[in-house]
mmCIF file of C-alpha atoms in Angstrom:
data_model
loop_
_atom_site.group_PDB
_atom_site.id
_atom_site.type_symbol
_atom_site.label_atom_id
_atom_site.label_comp_id
_atom_site.label_asym_id
_atom_site.label_seq_id
_atom_site.Cartn_x
_atom_site.Cartn_y
_atom_site.Cartn_z
ATOM 1 C CA TYR A 550 64.040 33.801 15.960
ATOM 2 C CA ILE A 551 67.606 34.391 17.150
ATOM 3 C CA GLU A 552 70.061 31.973 14.854
ATOM 4 C CA TRP A 553 73.989 32.236 16.090
ATOM 5 C CA ARG A 554 77.058 31.543 13.747
ATOM 6 C CA SER A 555 80.803 31.679 14.339
ATOM 7 C CA GLN A 556 84.132 31.514 12.283
ATOM 8 C CA PRO A 557 86.051 28.228 12.657
ATOM 9 C CA HIS A 558 88.716 29.919 14.707
ATOM 10 C CA GLY A 559 86.407 31.523 17.059
ATOM 11 C CA SER A 560 87.936 34.791 16.337
ATOM 12 C CA LEU A 561 84.333 36.290 15.263
ATOM 13 C CA ILE A 562 80.802 35.498 16.320
ATOM 14 C CA TYR A 563 77.710 37.243 14.647
ATOM 15 C CA ALA A 564 73.594 36.421 15.233
ATOM 16 C CA ALA A 565 70.751 37.208 13.267
ATOM 17 C CA ALA A 566 67.425 37.510 14.701
ATOM 18 C CA ARG A 567 63.715 37.406 13.015
ATOM 19 C CA ASP A 568 60.540 37.946 13.813
ATOM 20 C CA VAL A 569 58.083 34.931 13.203
ATOM 21 C CA SER A 570 55.084 35.865 15.294
ATOM 22 C CA ASP A 571 52.787 36.702 12.092
ATOM 23 C CA ARG A 572 54.104 33.265 11.376
ATOM 24 C CA VAL A 573 53.789 31.136 14.522
ATOM 25 C CA GLN A 574 49.995 32.791 14.941
ATOM 26 C CA MET A 575 49.404 31.670 11.514
ATOM 27 C CA GLU A 576 50.493 28.088 12.693
ATOM 28 C CA GLU A 577 48.349 28.490 15.646
ATOM 29 C CA GLU A 578 45.119 29.519 14.013
ATOM 30 C CA LEU A 579 45.703 27.302 11.353
ATOM 31 C CA MET A 580 46.103 24.045 14.038
ATOM 32 C CA SER A 581 42.888 25.679 15.581
ATOM 33 C CA SER A 582 40.813 25.612 12.427
ATOM 34 C CA ARG A 583 41.807 22.009 11.752
ATOM 35 C CA GLU A 584 40.904 21.003 15.630
ATOM 36 C CA GLN A 585 37.857 23.005 15.243
ATOM 37 C CA PHE A 586 37.099 20.948 11.797
ATOM 38 C CA GLU A 587 38.024 17.650 12.917
ATOM 39 C CA LEU A 588 35.627 18.297 15.225
ATOM 40 C CA ALA A 589 32.680 19.368 13.682
ATOM 41 C CA ILE A 590 32.958 16.192 11.731
ATOM 42 C CA ARG A 591 33.016 14.107 14.605
ATOM 43 C CA GLY A 592 30.387 16.110 16.293
ATOM 44 C CA SER A 593 27.844 16.663 12.694
ATOM 45 C CA ASN A 594 25.773 13.498 11.726
ATOM 46 C CA ASP A 595 26.336 14.076 8.172
ATOM 47 C CA GLY A 596 29.060 11.692 6.578
ATOM 48 C CA ILE A 597 31.850 13.813 5.095
ATOM 49 C CA TRP A 598 33.489 13.246 1.710
ATOM 50 C CA ASP A 599 36.981 14.999 0.127
ATOM 51 C CA TRP A 600 37.525 13.909 -3.481
ATOM 52 C CA ASP A 601 40.714 14.641 -4.842
ATOM 53 C CA LEU A 602 40.024 14.587 -9.408
ATOM 54 C CA ARG A 603 43.744 14.527 -10.152
ATOM 55 C CA THR A 604 44.927 11.372 -8.592
ATOM 56 C CA ASN A 605 41.134 9.987 -8.085
ATOM 57 C CA SER A 606 41.347 9.314 -4.724
ATOM 58 C CA LEU A 607 38.208 9.703 -2.448
ATOM 59 C CA TYR A 608 38.604 10.434 1.202
ATOM 60 C CA LEU A 609 35.343 9.329 3.051
ATOM 61 C CA SER A 610 35.231 10.095 6.957
ATOM 62 C CA PRO A 611 34.130 7.970 9.545
ATOM 63 C CA LYS A 612 30.995 9.330 9.923
ATOM 64 C CA TRP A 613 30.098 8.471 6.311
ATOM 65 C CA LYS A 614 31.023 4.921 6.941
ATOM 66 C CA GLU A 615 29.026 4.795 10.196
ATOM 67 C CA GLN A 616 25.935 6.097 8.171
ATOM 68 C CA LEU A 617 26.455 2.691 6.152
ATOM 69 C CA GLY A 618 27.309 0.147 9.451
ATOM 70 C CA TYR A 619 30.951 -0.060 8.571
ATOM 71 C CA ALA A 620 33.706 0.564 11.123
ATOM 72 C CA ASP A 621 36.497 3.431 9.650
ATOM 73 C CA HIS A 622 39.043 0.093 8.848
ATOM 74 C CA GLU A 623 36.281 -2.140 6.879
ATOM 75 C CA ILE A 624 35.716 0.590 3.912
ATOM 76 C CA PRO A 625 38.668 1.560 1.928
ATOM 77 C CA ASN A 626 39.101 5.003 1.135
ATOM 78 C CA ASP A 627 38.089 5.334 -2.566
ATOM 79 C CA PHE A 628 35.836 5.793 -5.422
ATOM 80 C CA SER A 629 34.716 2.179 -5.946
ATOM 81 C CA SER A 630 33.742 2.404 -1.650
ATOM 82 C CA PHE A 631 30.999 4.657 -2.982
ATOM 83 C CA GLU A 632 30.083 3.821 -6.711
ATOM 84 C CA SER A 633 29.518 -0.148 -5.625
ATOM 85 C CA ARG A 634 27.130 0.189 -3.108
ATOM 86 C CA LEU A 635 24.759 2.296 -5.064
ATOM 87 C CA HIS A 636 21.151 1.403 -5.325
ATOM 88 C CA PRO A 637 21.107 -0.099 -9.155
ATOM 89 C CA GLU A 638 18.446 2.087 -10.227
ATOM 90 C CA ASP A 639 20.016 5.197 -9.052
ATOM 91 C CA LYS A 640 23.508 4.278 -9.965
ATOM 92 C CA PRO A 641 22.880 5.991 -13.117
ATOM 93 C CA LYS A 642 21.307 8.975 -12.195
ATOM 94 C CA VAL A 643 24.005 9.883 -9.969
ATOM 95 C CA MET A 644 26.554 9.177 -11.973
ATOM 96 C CA GLU A 645 25.005 10.870 -14.648
ATOM 97 C CA THR A 646 24.407 14.074 -12.270
ATOM 98 C CA VAL A 647 28.244 14.156 -11.021
ATOM 99 C CA HIS A 648 29.817 13.945 -14.325
ATOM 100 C CA GLY A 649 27.115 16.852 -15.404
ATOM 101 C CA TYR A 650 28.190 19.094 -12.292
ATOM 102 C CA LEU A 651 31.956 18.470 -12.788
ATOM 103 C CA GLN A 652 31.607 19.638 -17.152
ATOM 104 C CA GLY A 653 29.537 22.470 -15.552
ATOM 105 C CA GLN A 654 26.010 21.695 -16.455
ATOM 106 C CA SER A 655 24.705 22.817 -13.333
ATOM 107 C CA ALA A 656 25.830 25.278 -11.153
ATOM 108 C CA HIS A 657 25.272 23.032 -7.618
ATOM 109 C CA TYR A 658 24.912 19.314 -6.397
ATOM 110 C CA ALA A 659 22.619 18.229 -4.625
ATOM 111 C CA LEU A 660 20.925 14.640 -5.147
ATOM 112 C CA GLU A 661 18.801 12.016 -3.212
ATOM 113 C CA PHE A 662 19.928 8.379 -4.185
ATOM 114 C CA ARG A 663 20.084 5.202 -2.002
ATOM 115 C CA ILE A 664 23.082 3.245 -1.223
ATOM 116 C CA ARG A 665 23.029 -0.424 0.768
ATOM 117 C CA HIS A 666 23.871 -0.626 4.468
ATOM 118 C CA LYS A 667 25.887 -3.592 5.905
ATOM 119 C CA ASN A 668 22.691 -5.293 6.753
ATOM 120 C CA GLY A 669 21.700 -5.337 3.099
ATOM 121 C CA GLU A 670 18.809 -3.011 3.232
ATOM 122 C CA TYR A 671 18.945 0.775 1.238
ATOM 123 C CA LEU A 672 19.329 3.935 2.818
ATOM 124 C CA TRP A 673 18.468 7.245 1.546
ATOM 125 C CA ILE A 674 21.172 9.713 1.577
ATOM 126 C CA LEU A 675 21.236 13.576 0.489
ATOM 127 C CA ALA A 676 24.859 14.006 -1.127
ATOM 128 C CA ARG A 677 25.779 17.861 -1.523
ATOM 129 C CA GLY A 678 28.894 18.937 -3.056
ATOM 130 C CA GLU A 679 30.874 21.913 -4.060
ATOM 131 C CA ALA A 680 34.175 21.542 -6.582
ATOM 132 C CA VAL A 681 37.084 23.783 -7.040
ATOM 133 C CA ARG A 682 38.729 24.550 -10.005
ATOM 134 C CA ASP A 683 41.551 26.089 -11.514
ATOM 135 C CA GLU A 684 41.752 29.113 -13.550
ATOM 136 C CA GLN A 685 40.831 27.530 -17.010
ATOM 137 C CA GLY A 686 37.770 26.134 -14.690
ATOM 138 C CA ILE A 687 38.779 22.627 -14.804
ATOM 139 C CA PRO A 688 37.252 21.062 -11.509
ATOM 140 C CA ILE A 689 40.213 19.710 -9.288
ATOM 141 C CA ARG A 690 38.748 18.725 -6.033
ATOM 142 C CA MET A 691 35.641 18.160 -4.972
ATOM 143 C CA ALA A 692 33.618 17.935 -1.317
ATOM 144 C CA GLY A 693 30.542 17.737 0.266
ATOM 145 C CA SER A 694 28.302 15.748 2.557
ATOM 146 C CA HIS A 695 26.114 12.773 3.364
ATOM 147 C CA THR A 696 22.929 13.299 5.322
ATOM 148 C CA ASP A 697 20.659 10.612 5.874
ATOM 149 C CA ILE A 698 17.100 11.453 4.894
ATOM 150 C CA THR A 699 15.693 7.623 5.699
ATOM 151 C CA GLU A 700 13.477 8.578 7.791
ATOM 152 C CA ARG A 701 12.341 11.872 6.319
ATOM 153 C CA LYS A 702 11.650 9.445 2.578
ATOM 154 C CA ARG A 703 9.628 7.031 5.232
ATOM 155 C CA ALA A 704 7.760 9.570 6.200
ATOM 156 C CA GLU A 705 6.639 11.284 2.511
ATOM 157 C CA ASP A 706 6.020 7.815 1.537
ATOM 158 C CA GLU A 707 3.460 7.338 4.154
ATOM 159 C CA ILE A 708 1.673 10.631 3.564
ATOM 160 C CA ARG A 709 1.922 9.335 -0.438
ATOM 161 C CA GLN A 710 -0.062 6.465 0.672
ATOM 162 C CA ALA A 711 -2.103 8.384 2.822
ATOM 163 C CA ASN A 712 -3.267 11.031 0.180
ATOM 164 C CA GLU A 713 -3.560 8.676 -2.484
ATOM 165 C CA GLN A 714 -5.789 6.089 -0.024
ATOM 166 C CA LEU A 715 -8.108 9.413 0.672
ATOM 167 C CA GLU A 716 -8.142 10.116 -3.014
ATOM 168 C CA MET A 717 -9.633 6.967 -3.338
ATOM 169 C CA THR A 718 -11.856 6.741 -0.533
ATOM 170 C CA ASN A 719 -13.132 10.487 -1.915
ATOM 171 C CA ALA A 720 -13.762 8.705 -5.755
ATOM 172 C CA GLN A 721 -15.384 5.730 -4.185
ATOM 173 C CA LYS A 722 -17.803 8.136 -1.770
ATOM 174 C CA ASP A 723 -18.539 9.992 -4.723
ATOM 175 C CA LYS A 724 -19.532 6.785 -6.415
ATOM 176 C CA LEU A 725 -21.332 5.786 -3.352
ATOM 177 C CA PHE A 726 -23.340 9.072 -3.551
ATOM 178 C CA SER A 727 -24.056 8.381 -6.916
ATOM 179 C CA ILE A 728 -25.752 4.499 -6.006
ATOM 180 C CA ILE A 729 -27.453 6.351 -3.764
ATOM 181 C CA SER A 730 -29.202 8.890 -5.869
ATOM 182 C CA HIS A 731 -30.227 6.415 -8.941
ATOM 183 C CA ASP A 732 -30.582 3.134 -7.168
ATOM 184 C CA LEU A 733 -32.785 4.781 -4.384
ATOM 185 C CA LYS A 734 -34.741 7.415 -7.396
ATOM 186 C CA SER A 735 -35.965 3.673 -8.922
ATOM 187 C CA PRO A 736 -37.402 2.098 -6.422
ATOM 188 C CA MET A 737 -38.951 4.513 -4.399
ATOM 189 C CA SER A 738 -40.694 6.178 -7.382
ATOM 190 C CA GLY A 739 -42.536 3.288 -8.076
ATOM 191 C CA LEU A 740 -43.611 2.876 -4.782
ATOM 192 C CA ILE A 741 -44.803 6.681 -4.604
ATOM 193 C CA SER A 742 -46.990 5.761 -7.999
ATOM 194 C CA SER A 743 -48.314 2.508 -7.075
ATOM 195 C CA THR A 744 -49.346 3.922 -3.225
ATOM 196 C CA GLU A 745 -50.449 6.845 -5.255
ATOM 197 C CA LEU A 746 -52.574 5.028 -7.742
ATOM 198 C CA LEU A 747 -54.198 2.733 -4.826
ATOM 199 C CA SER A 748 -55.168 5.904 -2.578
ATOM 200 C CA SER A 749 -57.048 8.002 -5.536
ATOM 201 C CA GLN A 750 -58.275 4.725 -7.674
ATOM 202 C CA VAL A 751 -58.557 1.733 -4.933
ATOM 203 C CA GLU A 752 -62.534 1.420 -6.078
ATOM 204 C CA LEU A 753 -61.467 1.287 -9.901
ATOM 205 C CA LEU A 754 -59.096 -1.771 -9.136
ATOM 206 C CA SER A 755 -59.653 -5.231 -9.403
ATOM 207 C CA GLN A 756 -58.451 -8.024 -7.180
ATOM 208 C CA GLU A 757 -56.181 -8.924 -9.491
ATOM 209 C CA ASP A 758 -54.911 -5.128 -10.280
ATOM 210 C CA ILE A 759 -54.324 -4.977 -6.603
ATOM 211 C CA ARG A 760 -52.518 -8.186 -5.877
ATOM 212 C CA ASP A 761 -50.045 -7.333 -8.981
ATOM 213 C CA ILE A 762 -49.907 -3.521 -7.391
ATOM 214 C CA ALA A 763 -49.076 -5.000 -4.032
ATOM 215 C CA ALA A 764 -46.715 -8.257 -5.588
ATOM 216 C CA GLU A 765 -44.640 -4.799 -6.945
ATOM 217 C CA LEU A 766 -44.792 -2.705 -3.913
ATOM 218 C CA HIS A 767 -43.140 -5.819 -2.087
ATOM 219 C CA THR A 768 -40.328 -5.943 -4.644
ATOM 220 C CA ASN A 769 -39.764 -2.220 -4.701
ATOM 221 C CA ALA A 770 -39.720 -1.939 -0.875
ATOM 222 C CA ARG A 771 -37.532 -5.097 -0.890
ATOM 223 C CA ASN A 772 -35.127 -3.802 -2.991
ATOM 224 C CA THR A 773 -35.093 -1.064 -1.563
ATOM 225 C CA TYR A 774 -34.138 -2.447 1.838
ATOM 226 C CA ALA A 775 -31.524 -4.300 0.362
ATOM 227 C CA LEU A 776 -29.841 -1.184 -0.899
ATOM 228 C CA LEU A 777 -29.882 0.460 2.343
ATOM 229 C CA GLU A 778 -29.174 -2.514 4.576
ATOM 230 C CA GLU A 779 -26.084 -2.746 2.323
ATOM 231 C CA LEU A 780 -25.402 1.220 2.311
ATOM 232 C CA LEU A 781 -24.990 0.735 5.888
ATOM 233 C CA GLN A 782 -22.879 -1.977 6.023
ATOM 234 C CA TRP A 783 -20.297 -0.401 3.594
ATOM 235 C CA SER A 784 -20.722 2.727 5.746
ATOM 236 C CA GLN A 785 -19.923 0.826 8.684
ATOM 237 C CA MET A 786 -16.847 -1.193 7.365
ATOM 238 C CA SER A 787 -15.530 2.260 5.611
ATOM 239 C CA GLN A 788 -15.657 3.992 9.213
ATOM 240 C CA GLY A 789 -14.343 0.739 11.028
ATOM 241 C CA VAL A 790 -17.146 0.450 13.291
ATOM 242 C CA ILE A 791 -18.589 -2.557 12.674
ATOM 243 C CA GLU A 792 -17.199 -5.328 15.683
ATOM 244 C CA TYR A 793 -15.271 -8.026 15.088
ATOM 245 C CA THR A 794 -15.824 -11.029 17.241
ATOM 246 C CA PRO A 795 -14.994 -14.470 15.921
ATOM 247 C CA GLU A 796 -16.451 -17.554 17.614
ATOM 248 C CA PRO A 797 -16.254 -21.026 16.598
ATOM 249 C CA CYS A 798 -19.475 -21.459 14.545
ATOM 250 C CA SER A 799 -20.997 -24.890 12.214
ATOM 251 C CA PHE A 800 -20.446 -24.387 8.433
ATOM 252 C CA SER A 801 -23.314 -26.146 7.892
ATOM 253 C CA GLU A 802 -25.817 -24.201 9.965
ATOM 254 C CA LEU A 803 -23.921 -21.027 7.867
ATOM 255 C CA VAL A 804 -25.267 -22.270 5.205
ATOM 256 C CA ASN A 805 -29.110 -23.228 6.221
ATOM 257 C CA ILE A 806 -29.465 -19.382 7.181
ATOM 258 C CA GLY A 807 -28.253 -18.413 3.715
ATOM 259 C CA LEU A 808 -30.476 -20.974 2.265
ATOM 260 C CA ASN A 809 -33.476 -20.155 4.038
ATOM 261 C CA THR A 810 -33.381 -16.307 3.120
ATOM 262 C CA LEU A 811 -33.164 -17.751 -0.289
ATOM 263 C CA LYS A 812 -35.748 -20.433 -0.741
ATOM 264 C CA SER A 813 -38.178 -18.871 -2.410
ATOM 265 C CA ALA A 814 -35.930 -16.687 -4.996
ATOM 266 C CA ALA A 815 -34.510 -20.353 -6.099
ATOM 267 C CA LYS A 816 -38.208 -21.758 -6.184
ATOM 268 C CA ASP A 817 -39.281 -19.331 -8.547
ATOM 269 C CA LYS A 818 -36.543 -20.061 -10.726
ATOM 270 C CA ASP A 819 -36.635 -23.604 -10.288
ATOM 271 C CA ILE A 820 -32.840 -23.931 -8.965
ATOM 272 C CA VAL A 821 -31.799 -26.883 -7.326
ATOM 273 C CA ILE A 822 -29.297 -26.168 -4.603
ATOM 274 C CA ILE A 823 -26.450 -28.638 -3.832
ATOM 275 C CA THR A 824 -24.611 -29.373 -1.124
ATOM 276 C CA ASP A 825 -21.288 -31.051 -0.385
ATOM 277 C CA PHE A 826 -19.621 -30.874 3.111
ATOM 278 C CA PRO A 827 -18.583 -32.923 5.831
ATOM 279 C CA ASP A 828 -21.317 -32.434 8.472
ATOM 280 C CA ASP A 829 -19.220 -31.564 11.817
ATOM 281 C CA LEU A 830 -17.095 -28.865 9.874
ATOM 282 C CA ALA A 831 -16.673 -26.233 12.294
ATOM 283 C CA ALA A 832 -15.205 -22.455 11.537
ATOM 284 C CA MET A 833 -13.809 -19.882 13.266
ATOM 285 C CA VAL A 834 -15.939 -16.688 12.239
ATOM 286 C CA ASP A 835 -18.241 -13.285 12.984
ATOM 287 C CA GLN A 836 -21.931 -14.642 12.395
ATOM 288 C CA SER A 837 -23.112 -11.646 10.899
ATOM 289 C CA MET A 838 -20.468 -10.915 8.633
ATOM 290 C CA ILE A 839 -20.206 -14.512 7.226
ATOM 291 C CA LYS A 840 -23.984 -15.135 7.192
ATOM 292 C CA THR A 841 -24.255 -11.417 5.313
ATOM 293 C CA VAL A 842 -21.578 -13.079 3.079
ATOM 294 C CA MET A 843 -23.570 -16.676 2.612
ATOM 295 C CA ARG A 844 -26.638 -14.309 1.736
ATOM 296 C CA ASN A 845 -24.702 -12.371 -1.352
ATOM 297 C CA ILE A 846 -22.613 -15.055 -2.802
ATOM 298 C CA LEU A 847 -26.155 -17.645 -2.623
ATOM 299 C CA SER A 848 -28.136 -14.706 -3.884
ATOM 300 C CA ASN A 849 -25.113 -13.848 -7.286
ATOM 301 C CA ALA A 850 -25.173 -17.164 -7.784
ATOM 302 C CA ILE A 851 -29.328 -17.822 -8.062
ATOM 303 C CA LYS A 852 -30.179 -14.109 -9.696
ATOM 304 C CA PHE A 853 -27.407 -15.703 -12.684
ATOM 305 C CA SER A 854 -28.303 -18.720 -13.126
ATOM 306 C CA HIS A 855 -30.553 -20.133 -15.920
ATOM 307 C CA PRO A 856 -34.229 -21.105 -14.770
ATOM 308 C CA GLY A 857 -34.128 -24.756 -13.686
ATOM 309 C CA GLY A 858 -30.018 -24.760 -13.532
ATOM 310 C CA LYS A 859 -28.148 -25.702 -10.798
ATOM 311 C CA VAL A 860 -25.814 -23.936 -8.033
ATOM 312 C CA PHE A 861 -23.566 -26.023 -5.741
ATOM 313 C CA ILE A 862 -22.286 -25.166 -2.103
ATOM 314 C CA ARG A 863 -18.823 -27.153 -1.646
ATOM 315 C CA ALA A 864 -16.026 -26.781 1.239
ATOM 316 C CA ARG A 865 -13.176 -28.622 1.655
ATOM 317 C CA HIS A 866 -10.843 -28.600 4.510
ATOM 318 C CA SER A 867 -6.784 -28.835 4.776
ATOM 319 C CA GLU A 868 -4.060 -27.564 6.872
ATOM 320 C CA GLY A 869 -6.496 -25.525 9.164
ATOM 321 C CA LYS A 870 -8.072 -23.886 6.806
ATOM 322 C CA ILE A 871 -11.439 -24.242 5.152
ATOM 323 C CA THR A 872 -12.000 -23.877 1.318
ATOM 324 C CA VAL A 873 -15.673 -23.016 0.502
ATOM 325 C CA MET A 874 -16.401 -22.468 -3.281
ATOM 326 C CA VAL A 875 -20.254 -21.118 -3.936
ATOM 327 C CA GLY A 876 -20.799 -21.847 -8.324
ATOM 328 C CA ASP A 877 -23.475 -21.578 -10.920
ATOM 329 C CA SER A 878 -23.824 -23.266 -14.429
ATOM 330 C CA GLY A 879 -25.054 -19.530 -15.154
ATOM 331 C CA ILE A 880 -24.336 -16.474 -17.650
ATOM 332 C CA GLY A 881 -20.486 -16.022 -16.334
ATOM 333 C CA MET A 882 -18.613 -12.787 -16.719
ATOM 334 C CA SER A 883 -16.060 -11.742 -19.236
ATOM 335 C CA GLN A 884 -12.540 -10.663 -18.261
ATOM 336 C CA GLU A 885 -13.878 -6.844 -18.267
ATOM 337 C CA VAL A 886 -16.727 -7.363 -16.095
ATOM 338 C CA GLN A 887 -14.121 -9.265 -13.438
ATOM 339 C CA SER A 888 -11.638 -6.625 -13.446
ATOM 340 C CA VAL A 889 -14.292 -3.930 -11.857
ATOM 341 C CA LEU A 890 -15.951 -6.438 -9.551
ATOM 342 C CA PHE A 891 -14.467 -5.051 -6.548
ATOM 343 C CA THR A 892 -15.164 -1.606 -7.254
ATOM 344 C CA ILE A 893 -17.640 0.667 -7.073
ATOM 345 C CA ASP A 894 -18.528 0.683 -11.035
ATOM 346 C CA LYS A 895 -21.683 0.572 -12.118
ATOM 347 C CA THR A 896 -20.524 1.005 -15.456
ATOM 348 C CA LYS A 897 -20.235 -3.056 -16.177
ATOM 349 C CA GLN A 898 -22.803 -4.225 -13.956
ATOM 350 C CA GLN A 899 -24.581 -7.341 -15.073
ATOM 351 C CA PHE A 900 -28.318 -8.006 -14.975
ATOM 352 C CA GLY A 901 -29.498 -11.518 -13.948
ATOM 353 C CA THR A 902 -31.127 -13.657 -16.439
ATOM 354 C CA ASP A 903 -34.589 -12.833 -15.043
ATOM 355 C CA GLY A 904 -33.508 -8.868 -15.372
ATOM 356 C CA GLU A 905 -32.789 -8.874 -11.627
ATOM 357 C CA LYS A 906 -30.732 -5.768 -10.368
ATOM 358 C CA GLY A 907 -27.942 -5.893 -7.835
ATOM 359 C CA THR A 908 -26.811 -2.513 -5.671
ATOM 360 C CA GLY A 909 -22.880 -3.553 -7.229
ATOM 361 C CA LEU A 910 -21.679 -3.483 -3.517
ATOM 362 C CA GLY A 911 -22.555 -6.888 -2.290
ATOM 363 C CA LEU A 912 -19.532 -8.816 -3.150
ATOM 364 C CA ILE A 913 -17.044 -5.699 -1.975
ATOM 365 C CA LEU A 914 -18.525 -6.595 1.285
ATOM 366 C CA CYS A 915 -18.427 -10.035 1.161
ATOM 367 C CA LYS A 916 -14.350 -9.389 0.371
ATOM 368 C CA GLN A 917 -13.530 -6.735 3.189
ATOM 369 C CA PHE A 918 -15.675 -9.399 5.687
ATOM 370 C CA ILE A 919 -13.852 -12.032 4.300
ATOM 371 C CA GLU A 920 -10.209 -10.278 4.665
ATOM 372 C CA GLN A 921 -11.520 -9.231 7.596
ATOM 373 C CA HIS A 922 -10.832 -12.659 9.370
ATOM 374 C CA GLY A 923 -7.273 -12.537 7.755
ATOM 375 C CA GLU A 924 -8.478 -14.599 5.136
ATOM 376 C CA LYS A 925 -8.838 -14.165 0.763
ATOM 377 C CA LEU A 926 -11.938 -14.221 -1.418
ATOM 378 C CA TRP A 927 -11.820 -14.783 -5.205
ATOM 379 C CA VAL A 928 -13.654 -15.443 -8.503
ATOM 380 C CA GLU A 929 -13.225 -17.641 -11.321
ATOM 381 C CA SER A 930 -15.888 -16.873 -14.305
ATOM 382 C CA GLU A 931 -16.364 -17.241 -18.158
ATOM 383 C CA PRO A 932 -19.133 -16.273 -19.967
ATOM 384 C CA GLY A 933 -21.412 -18.912 -21.124
ATOM 385 C CA LYS A 934 -19.853 -20.762 -18.252
ATOM 386 C CA GLY A 935 -21.205 -20.071 -14.949
ATOM 387 C CA THR A 936 -19.243 -18.582 -12.330
ATOM 388 C CA THR A 937 -17.308 -19.704 -8.914
ATOM 389 C CA VAL A 938 -16.926 -17.729 -6.025
ATOM 390 C CA PHE A 939 -13.558 -19.133 -3.659
ATOM 391 C CA PHE A 940 -13.215 -18.063 -0.160
ATOM 392 C CA THR A 941 -11.424 -19.369 3.368
ATOM 393 C CA LEU A 942 -11.825 -19.619 6.852
ATOM 394 C CA GLN A 943 -10.092 -20.648 10.036
ATOM 395 C CA LYS A 944 -11.344 -24.172 10.805
ATOM 396 C CA VAL A 945 -11.687 -25.255 14.555
ATOM 397 C CA SER A 946 -11.735 -29.033 16.094
ATOM 398 C CA GLY A 947 -12.443 -30.292 18.887
ATOM 399 C CA LEU A 948 -14.879 -27.615 19.967
ATOM 400 C CA ARG A 949 -18.309 -27.237 21.148
ATOM 401 C CA VAL A 950 -19.707 -24.956 18.441
ATOM 402 C CA LEU A 951 -22.404 -22.085 19.061
ATOM 403 C CA GLN A 952 -25.932 -22.787 17.978
ATOM 404 C CA LEU A 953 -26.734 -19.530 15.565
ATOM 405 C CA SER A 954 -29.151 -17.590 15.001
ATOM 406 C CA ALA A 955 -30.695 -16.579 11.728
#
């Protein structure tokens, strides 16, 4: 660095020189560092923010704004640009954490929260920062980064839901094993004792005794078979191995197949079954599933009806849907029983009016089968006033329905 000076009349000229190499080098290094910093900001996936606490001015980098779907000029550099976009549920926590950090209540600032995108959705953000403090420890500046962690939070949520589903499945399996050990043991014990009596003392038994034992054997065998069948269906449904093959079917034939299997049970209790639906009604269903649904629901209606009572089957169609109603005027259910109706909970199981016992799995299977069709099943009941089970099916018209097999 050289500086020339001269006197007014030109009689004296003198010069001074000073070495400014260090300053020039420092300026060049500062310029290089600034360029590197700006390059790092542009190349980073993080948004950068710089908050001057003395003037309350907030710098938001273009990447910060880009994360939220905005161009650089669309968001002003002020604190309200940040605060106004916070999720209402997260805003109190964010503000409390920021102020707590600035007051020295915590050594580090790192926080996860939701902030509104330009499209109205909320992103999950990880914010980290550090404060610069003066000699008295008062914060004068705070800067940091915003990282979009939305995908990570979604993955965590999926894992959490999967774990909850796994826990629920394991709990259901535990209850299922309990059902197997309890409900299979009783009829099998009856079968063993009855067959032992027949094999060891048949010559001492009268014809009436043999008929009674045979009837008990038949009842136990039928109940055991029903339990095994429902356990098998439950297991297949839980594993997703039951094929779903919907096809157009006559609704009246679906009902008749269910009624044919339950004629003797209805006759034994002198129960009248009333049907009310159009003869030409047809539905798009998986035959096997809906036959199981009809059989289970009708069986329950008969089971919980008083001798001499009535069971009705009605169906109405509208806007491509069939709503089926199967009801009785029997013992009904309390809200407590209804609350566990579609769970494997044996503690609140009801017995039929003749002491009939169920597996506790029937309605669960029915609900799952109906939902497999993309439809709904629900129950309305009052103690002493009976129960009605409702479910919907997809209606078909103008099609040749298939002949069903029992």
